[in-house]
Amino acid sequence: MTAAADTRNSAANKHFDLGPAAELVSKEEGHRQPLAPEFVSLEDFSPLEVAYDFGRVRREDIEAGPRSIWRYKSLLPVPSDVEQHPNTEPGCTRLIRADGLAKALGVKKLWIKDDTGNPTHSFKDRVVAVALAAAREFGFNVLACPSTGNLANAVAAAAARARWDSVVLVPSSLERAKVLMTAVYDGSLLAVDGNYDDVNRLATELAGEHEDWAFVNVNVRPYYSEGSKTLAFEVAEQLGWRLPEQVVVPIASGSQLTKVDKGFRELGEVGLVEPTPYRIFGAQAGGCSPVATAFKEGHDTVQPVRPDTIARSLAIGAPADGPYVLDTVQRTKGAIEDVTDEEVVEGIRLLARTEGIFAETAGGVTVANAKKLVENGQLDPDAETVLFITGDGLKTMDAVQEHLGPKATVAPNTEAVDEALGR
Ligand SMILES: *Cc1c(COP(=O)(O)O)cnc(C)c1O
């Protein structure tokens, strides 16, 4: 056994300081167990989730906090001195009023939560920052993950900041930009022959063998996934401490969608907002839409698929949180749709044209689904809506490359320009 694993085992009965986090609870039957780097209940074999003992949480304290997700530390499973340790300090991304896109979609009041502005240009910095903070408290010093790309970027960068080693596993078919944006941080990046679901299976095996590696989305997943709640917290704070009426969230493993819901509920529970009703809509790409299919067919389990879509960051054929996404969407009276790859590209271009935001394919999935949900009458055009744009277009340029370019190549004189522009 390694020294790090030894340290952790001898600390098994220690009380970990993870702020308001009190214990782990199994999602199916609610079995409780102490906080630890574990992700599945040995009682009912369902995923473990963090349960809290929230103290008094006041708007003023949050507003006086740092301009990062750590302003919400009183609602996250992180040590109370979390901001003292090097991390990527993600969050506090802009929420912009999207009147141009609203007009194009035919809805009244639309907002974009623009998470392209995070340190490695996707929402994954949020979950990784929380995973790193919890992993440090548990005594780990290697950060690892299987990834469809964005997580790889975020893990490699956060490990570099923390001066930890990183082990990142990606499918060998990954986009060039995402490979470069991981490799530059100089951790251990391995391309695996196989799709994401193969890589994920490999990571689960490795997590069993290397007890001193914190796999952010495997053995520390309960903490990691809580990071997605910060999207909900920020939206509520940016709206002036209230909840929106509808949100559209992209689905990969489904974790983000379920945690946006958990975030909204907790805000109501601690009294930071009025617990007004909201509807959560899920967005998938047709080439990998197991959750949308289950929703439309009225199933409560998700049948795995083999992904084939340009939206690679969402290409998880066997989504771990699929059934919980179905529960959440049903409970909040939302819906789940899917769109073709052509619609994804059109969604990217529509957002760029109307709002000046260049999103990656996942953002195209969200915009295109919002359009479809309005057209088929599921999204209420009169209700205030927030779209989650979770990654930057610079990461997936291959997807739009063949569709875009200059209008013309002209000689360096004014006549040539006027002629090319038809003026
Ligand atoms: C990972 C990811 C998501 C959603 O991930 P979940 O696994 O469903 O939490 C959404 N958008 C982008 C860009 C991502 O990288």
Short mmCIF file of C-alpha atoms and ligand atoms in Angstrom, two decimals:
data_model
loop_
_atom_site.label_atom_id
_atom_site.label_comp_id
_atom_site.label_asym_id
_atom_site.label_seq_id
_atom_site.Cartn_x
_atom_site.Cartn_y
_atom_site.Cartn_z
CA MET A 1 0.00 0.00 0.00
CA THR A 2 1.27 3.47 -0.81
CA ALA A 3 2.15 6.08 1.78
CA ALA A 4 -0.73 8.32 0.72
CA ALA A 5 -3.26 5.50 1.01
CA ASP A 6 -1.80 4.67 4.45
CA THR A 7 -2.24 8.23 5.60
CA ARG A 8 -5.79 8.19 4.38
CA ASN A 9 -6.63 4.87 6.03
CA SER A 10 -5.21 5.91 9.39
CA ALA A 11 -7.34 9.03 8.98
CA ALA A 12 -10.48 6.96 8.33
CA ASN A 13 -12.06 7.91 11.64
CA LYS A 14 -10.85 11.46 11.55
CA HIS A 15 -13.37 14.19 11.17
CA PHE A 16 -12.79 15.77 7.78
CA ASP A 17 -13.45 19.49 7.53
CA LEU A 18 -15.61 19.78 4.46
CA GLY A 19 -17.50 22.83 5.66
CA PRO A 20 -21.26 22.21 5.91
CA ALA A 21 -21.00 18.67 4.46
CA ALA A 22 -22.17 16.26 7.17
CA GLU A 23 -22.21 12.79 5.63
CA LEU A 24 -22.81 10.75 2.49
CA VAL A 25 -26.25 9.40 1.71
CA SER A 26 -27.22 6.76 -0.88
CA LYS A 27 -29.55 8.05 -3.56
CA GLU A 28 -31.88 5.04 -3.64
CA GLU A 29 -32.59 4.10 -0.03
CA GLY A 30 -31.00 6.95 1.91
CA HIS A 31 -28.38 4.91 3.79
CA ARG A 32 -26.00 7.23 5.61
CA GLN A 33 -22.22 6.91 6.03
CA PRO A 34 -19.33 9.15 7.09
CA LEU A 35 -17.65 11.49 4.62
CA ALA A 36 -14.97 9.57 2.67
CA PRO A 37 -13.65 9.26 -0.89
CA GLU A 38 -16.34 6.75 -1.86
CA PHE A 39 -18.96 6.95 -4.55
CA VAL A 40 -21.25 3.96 -4.28
CA SER A 41 -23.24 2.67 -1.32
CA LEU A 42 -22.37 -0.87 -0.26
CA GLU A 43 -25.89 -1.10 1.22
CA ASP A 44 -27.96 -0.56 -1.91
CA PHE A 45 -25.27 -0.07 -4.61
CA SER A 46 -26.68 3.33 -5.60
CA PRO A 47 -24.56 6.49 -6.00
CA LEU A 48 -23.61 8.41 -2.86
CA GLU A 49 -24.51 12.06 -2.52
CA VAL A 50 -23.37 14.70 -0.01
CA ALA A 51 -25.84 15.58 2.76
CA TYR A 52 -25.44 18.84 4.70
CA ASP A 53 -25.97 20.48 7.97
CA PHE A 54 -26.30 24.06 6.78
CA GLY A 55 -25.69 26.77 9.32
CA ARG A 56 -27.08 30.24 8.93
CA VAL A 57 -26.35 31.38 5.37
CA ARG A 58 -26.79 35.09 4.67
CA ARG A 59 -26.87 36.96 1.36
CA GLU A 60 -24.56 39.66 2.73
CA ASP A 61 -21.82 37.15 3.57
CA ILE A 62 -21.99 35.63 0.10
CA GLU A 63 -21.98 39.03 -1.57
CA ALA A 64 -18.92 40.04 0.48
CA GLY A 65 -17.09 36.83 -0.53
CA PRO A 66 -14.48 36.26 -3.25
CA ARG A 67 -15.38 36.66 -6.94
CA SER A 68 -15.30 32.88 -7.54
CA ILE A 69 -17.34 29.83 -6.57
CA TRP A 70 -15.79 30.06 -3.10
CA ARG A 71 -18.29 32.81 -2.27
CA TYR A 72 -20.73 29.86 -1.91
CA LYS A 73 -18.44 27.76 0.29
CA SER A 74 -21.09 27.68 3.04
CA LEU A 75 -23.17 25.54 0.62
CA LEU A 76 -20.36 23.31 -0.73
CA PRO A 77 -18.40 20.25 0.55
CA VAL A 78 -15.10 22.12 0.89
CA PRO A 79 -12.88 23.04 3.86
CA SER A 80 -13.71 26.35 5.53
CA ASP A 81 -10.29 27.77 4.53
CA VAL A 82 -10.69 26.64 0.89
CA GLU A 83 -9.68 29.96 -0.65
CA GLN A 84 -6.27 29.78 1.06
CA HIS A 85 -5.10 26.92 -1.18
CA PRO A 86 -4.10 27.19 -4.85
CA ASN A 87 -6.95 26.16 -7.12
CA THR A 88 -8.37 27.54 -10.36
CA GLU A 89 -10.93 29.87 -8.72
CA PRO A 90 -13.62 29.38 -11.39
CA GLY A 91 -17.12 30.84 -11.45
CA CYS A 92 -18.74 34.26 -11.37
CA THR A 93 -19.17 34.00 -15.12
CA ARG A 94 -21.53 36.44 -16.76
CA LEU A 95 -25.28 36.07 -17.02
CA ILE A 96 -26.30 38.14 -20.01
CA ARG A 97 -29.69 39.27 -21.22
CA ALA A 98 -30.05 37.71 -24.70
CA ASP A 99 -32.64 39.84 -26.49
CA GLY A 100 -31.25 39.07 -29.95
CA LEU A 101 -31.49 35.33 -29.49
CA ALA A 102 -34.84 35.73 -27.71
CA LYS A 103 -36.24 37.45 -30.79
CA ALA A 104 -34.86 34.75 -33.10
CA LEU A 105 -36.40 32.01 -30.91
CA GLY A 106 -39.67 33.84 -30.32
CA VAL A 107 -39.42 34.01 -26.53
CA LYS A 108 -39.92 37.00 -24.26
CA LYS A 109 -37.20 37.03 -21.65
CA LEU A 110 -34.02 35.05 -22.21
CA TRP A 111 -30.69 34.90 -20.39
CA ILE A 112 -27.43 33.17 -21.25
CA LYS A 113 -25.25 31.80 -18.46
CA ASP A 114 -21.94 32.06 -20.30
CA ASP A 115 -19.56 29.53 -18.80
CA THR A 116 -17.03 29.90 -21.64
CA GLY A 117 -15.39 32.44 -19.31
CA ASN A 118 -14.02 29.91 -16.83
CA PRO A 119 -10.22 29.37 -16.50
CA THR A 120 -10.10 26.46 -19.00
CA HIS A 121 -13.17 27.68 -20.92
CA SER A 122 -15.84 25.25 -19.78
CA PHE A 123 -18.08 24.64 -16.80
CA LYS A 124 -15.85 21.69 -15.79
CA ASP A 125 -13.57 24.06 -13.84
CA ARG A 126 -16.38 24.34 -11.27
CA VAL A 127 -16.64 20.63 -10.54
CA VAL A 128 -12.88 20.07 -10.63
CA ALA A 129 -12.19 22.93 -8.19
CA VAL A 130 -14.58 21.36 -5.65
CA ALA A 131 -13.16 17.86 -6.26
CA LEU A 132 -9.60 19.13 -5.74
CA ALA A 133 -10.53 20.93 -2.51
CA ALA A 134 -12.22 17.81 -1.08
CA ALA A 135 -9.43 15.50 -2.32
CA ARG A 136 -6.82 17.65 -0.57
CA GLU A 137 -8.73 17.31 2.70
CA PHE A 138 -8.82 13.51 2.21
CA GLY A 139 -5.02 13.47 1.81
CA PHE A 140 -4.69 12.77 -1.93
CA ASN A 141 -2.03 14.43 -4.08
CA VAL A 142 -2.72 13.02 -7.55
CA LEU A 143 -5.69 14.27 -9.57
CA ALA A 144 -7.03 11.93 -12.26
CA CYS A 145 -9.98 11.51 -14.62
CA PRO A 146 -11.43 9.82 -17.66
CA SER A 147 -12.66 12.61 -19.92
CA THR A 148 -14.43 13.53 -23.13
CA GLY A 149 -12.14 16.58 -23.26
CA ASN A 150 -13.25 19.49 -21.11
CA LEU A 151 -12.68 17.62 -17.89
CA ALA A 152 -9.18 16.74 -19.10
CA ASN A 153 -8.41 20.46 -19.59
CA ALA A 154 -9.77 21.37 -16.16
CA VAL A 155 -8.04 18.54 -14.26
CA ALA A 156 -4.64 19.14 -15.88
CA ALA A 157 -4.83 22.88 -15.17
CA ALA A 158 -6.06 22.54 -11.58
CA ALA A 159 -3.37 19.93 -10.79
CA ALA A 160 -0.70 22.25 -12.23
CA ARG A 161 -1.94 25.15 -10.05
CA ALA A 162 -1.98 22.92 -6.96
CA ARG A 163 1.42 21.40 -7.88
CA TRP A 164 -0.11 17.94 -7.90
CA ASP A 165 0.54 15.20 -10.46
CA SER A 166 -2.30 14.48 -12.88
CA VAL A 167 -3.28 11.36 -14.81
CA VAL A 168 -5.74 12.10 -17.58
CA LEU A 169 -7.30 9.46 -19.84
CA VAL A 170 -9.07 10.47 -23.06
CA PRO A 171 -10.46 8.62 -26.09
CA SER A 172 -7.84 8.63 -28.86
CA SER A 173 -10.33 10.28 -31.26
CA LEU A 174 -10.49 13.49 -29.18
CA GLU A 175 -10.47 16.91 -30.88
CA ARG A 176 -6.95 18.33 -31.41
CA ALA A 177 -7.67 21.52 -29.48
CA LYS A 178 -8.75 19.59 -26.39
CA VAL A 179 -5.62 17.41 -26.55
CA LEU A 180 -3.36 20.49 -26.77
CA MET A 181 -5.30 22.31 -24.05
CA THR A 182 -4.60 19.38 -21.73
CA ALA A 183 -1.05 18.48 -22.73
CA VAL A 184 0.21 22.03 -22.25
CA TYR A 185 -0.16 21.72 -18.46
CA ASP A 186 2.40 18.88 -18.55
CA GLY A 187 0.70 16.19 -16.48
CA SER A 188 0.39 12.58 -17.67
CA LEU A 189 -2.04 12.52 -20.59
CA LEU A 190 -2.88 9.14 -22.12
CA ALA A 191 -4.95 8.60 -25.27
CA VAL A 192 -6.89 5.35 -24.96
CA ASP A 193 -7.98 3.29 -27.96
CA GLY A 194 -11.73 3.24 -27.37
CA ASN A 195 -14.72 5.52 -26.82
CA TYR A 196 -15.51 7.42 -23.63
CA ASP A 197 -17.42 4.57 -22.08
CA ASP A 198 -14.33 2.32 -22.52
CA VAL A 199 -12.13 5.01 -20.97
CA ASN A 200 -14.55 5.39 -18.06
CA ARG A 201 -14.54 1.64 -17.38
CA LEU A 202 -10.72 1.67 -17.39
CA ALA A 203 -10.70 4.57 -14.92
CA THR A 204 -13.00 2.72 -12.53
CA GLU A 205 -10.59 -0.24 -12.56
CA LEU A 206 -7.59 2.03 -12.01
CA ALA A 207 -9.31 3.82 -9.14
CA GLY A 208 -9.57 0.44 -7.38
CA GLU A 209 -5.84 -0.24 -7.87
CA HIS A 210 -4.33 3.19 -7.21
CA GLU A 211 -5.78 4.26 -3.90
CA ASP A 212 -3.76 7.47 -3.84
CA TRP A 213 -5.28 8.81 -7.08
CA ALA A 214 -8.30 11.06 -6.74
CA PHE A 215 -10.36 10.36 -9.85
CA VAL A 216 -12.52 13.46 -9.80
CA ASN A 217 -15.53 11.81 -11.45
CA VAL A 218 -15.09 8.34 -9.93
CA ASN A 219 -13.98 7.99 -6.29
CA VAL A 220 -14.53 11.65 -5.38
CA ARG A 221 -17.58 12.04 -7.62
CA PRO A 222 -20.01 12.93 -4.78
CA TYR A 223 -17.94 16.07 -4.07
CA TYR A 224 -17.12 16.82 -7.71
CA SER A 225 -20.75 16.80 -8.75
CA GLU A 226 -21.72 19.31 -6.04
CA GLY A 227 -19.64 21.88 -7.96
CA SER A 228 -22.41 22.09 -10.57
CA LYS A 229 -24.71 23.64 -7.96
CA THR A 230 -22.68 26.84 -8.27
CA LEU A 231 -24.31 27.41 -11.68
CA ALA A 232 -27.68 27.55 -9.94
CA PHE A 233 -26.35 29.74 -7.11
CA GLU A 234 -24.83 32.26 -9.51
CA VAL A 235 -27.91 32.48 -11.71
CA ALA A 236 -30.10 33.13 -8.67
CA GLU A 237 -27.74 35.75 -7.24
CA GLN A 238 -27.31 37.43 -10.64
CA LEU A 239 -31.09 37.63 -11.05
CA GLY A 240 -31.24 39.50 -7.74
CA TRP A 241 -31.77 36.48 -5.47
CA ARG A 242 -34.63 34.76 -7.25
CA LEU A 243 -35.09 31.64 -9.37
CA PRO A 244 -35.74 31.67 -13.12
CA GLU A 245 -38.92 29.97 -14.41
CA GLN A 246 -37.23 27.69 -16.95
CA VAL A 247 -33.67 26.49 -17.63
CA VAL A 248 -32.21 24.46 -20.51
CA VAL A 249 -29.23 22.31 -19.50
CA PRO A 250 -27.08 20.02 -21.69
CA ILE A 251 -26.79 16.38 -20.61
CA ALA A 252 -23.66 14.19 -20.74
CA SER A 253 -23.62 12.00 -17.60
CA GLY A 254 -26.58 14.05 -16.34
CA SER A 255 -24.81 15.23 -13.21
CA GLN A 256 -24.99 18.93 -14.04
CA LEU A 257 -28.73 18.88 -14.67
CA THR A 258 -29.56 17.13 -11.41
CA LYS A 259 -27.26 19.44 -9.44
CA VAL A 260 -28.69 22.63 -10.90
CA ASP A 261 -31.98 21.38 -9.46
CA LYS A 262 -30.34 20.55 -6.10
CA GLY A 263 -28.77 24.03 -6.06
CA PHE A 264 -32.12 25.76 -6.63
CA ARG A 265 -33.77 23.63 -3.92
CA GLU A 266 -31.04 24.31 -1.35
CA LEU A 267 -31.28 28.05 -1.97
CA GLY A 268 -34.94 27.83 -1.05
CA GLU A 269 -34.26 25.61 1.98
CA VAL A 270 -31.74 27.99 3.54
CA GLY A 271 -33.95 30.97 2.79
CA LEU A 272 -31.70 32.74 0.28
CA VAL A 273 -34.55 32.82 -2.31
CA GLU A 274 -38.32 32.35 -2.41
CA PRO A 275 -38.83 28.70 -3.41
CA THR A 276 -40.74 29.58 -6.59
CA PRO A 277 -41.46 26.82 -9.14
CA TYR A 278 -39.07 26.23 -12.03
CA ARG A 279 -38.96 23.78 -14.94
CA ILE A 280 -35.76 22.01 -16.00
CA PHE A 281 -35.29 21.03 -19.65
CA GLY A 282 -32.54 18.66 -20.85
CA ALA A 283 -30.67 18.92 -24.15
CA GLN A 284 -28.91 16.11 -26.02
CA ALA A 285 -27.45 15.51 -29.47
CA GLY A 286 -29.33 12.98 -31.61
CA GLY A 287 -26.12 10.96 -32.10
CA CYS A 288 -26.05 10.31 -28.35
CA SER A 289 -29.50 10.79 -26.85
CA PRO A 290 -30.17 7.89 -24.48
CA VAL A 291 -31.84 10.13 -21.87
CA ALA A 292 -34.03 11.99 -24.39
CA THR A 293 -35.11 8.64 -25.83
CA ALA A 294 -36.02 7.25 -22.41
CA PHE A 295 -37.95 10.44 -21.61
CA LYS A 296 -39.94 10.38 -24.85
CA GLU A 297 -40.73 6.67 -24.48
CA GLY A 298 -41.78 7.13 -20.86
CA HIS A 299 -39.13 4.80 -19.36
CA ASP A 300 -37.55 5.35 -15.96
CA THR A 301 -34.26 3.69 -16.90
CA VAL A 302 -31.83 4.59 -19.66
CA GLN A 303 -30.76 2.17 -22.39
CA PRO A 304 -27.04 2.71 -23.26
CA VAL A 305 -26.14 3.71 -26.84
CA ARG A 306 -22.95 3.93 -28.92
CA PRO A 307 -22.31 7.67 -29.41
CA ASP A 308 -21.85 9.18 -32.87
CA THR A 309 -22.09 12.99 -32.77
CA ILE A 310 -19.94 16.09 -33.20
CA ALA A 311 -20.96 17.06 -29.65
CA ARG A 312 -18.18 14.94 -28.15
CA SER A 313 -18.22 16.63 -24.76
CA LEU A 314 -21.74 15.26 -24.33
CA ALA A 315 -21.04 11.85 -25.91
CA ILE A 316 -21.61 9.58 -22.94
CA GLY A 317 -23.56 6.54 -24.11
CA ALA A 318 -24.17 5.14 -20.61
CA PRO A 319 -24.94 8.24 -18.49
CA ALA A 320 -24.45 7.55 -14.77
CA ASP A 321 -27.14 9.98 -13.65
CA GLY A 322 -29.63 9.19 -16.42
CA PRO A 323 -32.44 7.89 -14.18
CA TYR A 324 -32.07 10.87 -11.82
CA VAL A 325 -32.29 13.25 -14.76
CA LEU A 326 -35.59 11.61 -15.72
CA ASP A 327 -36.88 12.05 -12.14
CA THR A 328 -35.81 15.69 -12.02
CA VAL A 329 -37.28 16.62 -15.38
CA GLN A 330 -40.57 14.87 -14.58
CA ARG A 331 -40.85 16.44 -11.13
CA THR A 332 -40.22 19.95 -12.43
CA LYS A 333 -42.52 19.44 -15.47
CA GLY A 334 -39.76 19.97 -18.01
CA ALA A 335 -38.86 17.86 -21.05
CA ILE A 336 -35.81 16.42 -22.82
CA GLU A 337 -35.18 16.84 -26.53
CA ASP A 338 -32.43 16.05 -29.00
CA VAL A 339 -31.23 17.62 -32.24
CA THR A 340 -29.22 16.59 -35.29
CA ASP A 341 -25.57 17.52 -35.81
CA GLU A 342 -26.65 20.00 -38.53
CA GLU A 343 -28.93 21.68 -35.99
CA VAL A 344 -26.01 21.79 -33.52
CA VAL A 345 -23.89 23.70 -36.04
CA GLU A 346 -26.84 26.00 -36.80
CA GLY A 347 -27.26 26.53 -33.03
CA ILE A 348 -23.60 27.56 -32.67
CA ARG A 349 -23.97 30.00 -35.57
CA LEU A 350 -27.28 31.39 -34.33
CA LEU A 351 -25.82 32.16 -30.90
CA ALA A 352 -22.73 33.77 -32.43
CA ARG A 353 -24.81 35.83 -34.88
CA THR A 354 -27.36 37.05 -32.33
CA GLU A 355 -25.29 37.45 -29.15
CA GLY A 356 -21.61 37.51 -30.12
CA ILE A 357 -20.84 34.35 -28.17
CA PHE A 358 -18.89 31.50 -29.79
CA ALA A 359 -19.87 28.29 -28.01
CA GLU A 360 -18.55 24.78 -28.43
CA THR A 361 -20.78 22.02 -29.79
CA ALA A 362 -22.44 21.50 -26.37
CA GLY A 363 -23.61 25.14 -26.54
CA GLY A 364 -24.96 24.48 -30.03
CA VAL A 365 -26.87 21.54 -28.57
CA THR A 366 -28.44 23.77 -25.91
CA VAL A 367 -29.44 26.56 -28.30
CA ALA A 368 -30.77 24.17 -30.96
CA ASN A 369 -32.80 22.28 -28.35
CA ALA A 370 -34.21 25.52 -26.95
CA LYS A 371 -35.37 26.40 -30.46
CA LYS A 372 -36.94 22.98 -30.92
CA LEU A 373 -38.61 23.08 -27.49
CA VAL A 374 -40.20 26.43 -28.33
CA GLU A 375 -41.33 25.20 -31.74
CA ASN A 376 -42.94 22.06 -30.35
CA GLY A 377 -44.64 24.01 -27.58
CA GLN A 378 -42.84 22.48 -24.61
CA LEU A 379 -40.88 25.57 -23.57
CA ASP A 380 -43.20 28.40 -22.55
CA PRO A 381 -42.23 31.47 -24.64
CA ASP A 382 -43.65 33.81 -22.00
CA ALA A 383 -41.66 32.41 -19.07
CA GLU A 384 -38.24 33.75 -18.10
CA THR A 385 -35.64 31.29 -19.39
CA VAL A 386 -31.92 30.69 -18.82
CA LEU A 387 -29.77 28.73 -21.30
CA PHE A 388 -26.56 27.17 -19.98
CA ILE A 389 -23.69 27.69 -22.44
CA THR A 390 -21.08 25.40 -20.96
CA GLY A 391 -18.01 25.51 -23.22
CA ASP A 392 -16.03 27.72 -25.61
CA GLY A 393 -16.11 27.41 -29.40
CA LEU A 394 -12.32 27.49 -29.64
CA LYS A 395 -12.37 23.93 -28.29
CA THR A 396 -14.38 22.46 -31.15
CA MET A 397 -13.38 24.42 -34.23
CA ASP A 398 -13.35 21.23 -36.34
CA ALA A 399 -17.14 21.11 -36.00
CA VAL A 400 -17.71 24.41 -37.80
CA GLN A 401 -14.55 24.65 -39.90
CA GLU A 402 -16.02 23.52 -43.22
CA HIS A 403 -19.04 25.83 -42.86
CA LEU A 404 -17.17 29.07 -42.25
CA GLY A 405 -14.65 31.30 -43.94
CA PRO A 406 -14.19 34.69 -45.56
CA LYS A 407 -16.89 35.98 -47.94
CA ALA A 408 -14.24 36.50 -50.62
CA THR A 409 -10.52 37.01 -51.13
CA VAL A 410 -9.94 40.45 -52.63
CA ALA A 411 -7.15 42.59 -54.00
CA PRO A 412 -5.93 45.31 -51.58
CA ASN A 413 -7.97 48.16 -53.09
CA THR A 414 -11.29 49.82 -52.27
CA GLU A 415 -13.02 48.88 -55.55
CA ALA A 416 -12.38 45.20 -54.89
CA VAL A 417 -13.90 45.51 -51.40
CA ASP A 418 -16.97 47.39 -52.69
CA GLU A 419 -17.44 44.87 -55.44
CA ALA A 420 -17.13 41.90 -53.08
CA LEU A 421 -19.66 43.49 -50.70
CA GLY A 422 -21.96 44.54 -53.55
CA ARG A 423 -21.92 48.22 -52.55
C1 LIG B 1 -19.29 17.78 -19.12
C2 LIG B 1 -20.05 18.80 -19.85
C3 LIG B 1 -21.44 18.98 -19.70
C4 LIG B 1 -22.38 18.17 -18.83
O1 LIG B 1 -21.85 17.19 -18.13
P1 LIG B 1 -22.65 16.21 -17.14
O2 LIG B 1 -21.81 14.98 -17.20
O3 LIG B 1 -24.03 15.99 -17.67
O4 LIG B 1 -22.63 16.85 -15.82
C5 LIG B 1 -22.02 20.01 -20.39
N1 LIG B 1 -21.33 20.80 -21.21
C6 LIG B 1 -20.01 20.66 -21.40
C7 LIG B 1 -19.32 21.58 -22.33
C8 LIG B 1 -19.33 19.67 -20.73
O5 LIG B 1 -18.00 19.54 -20.91
#
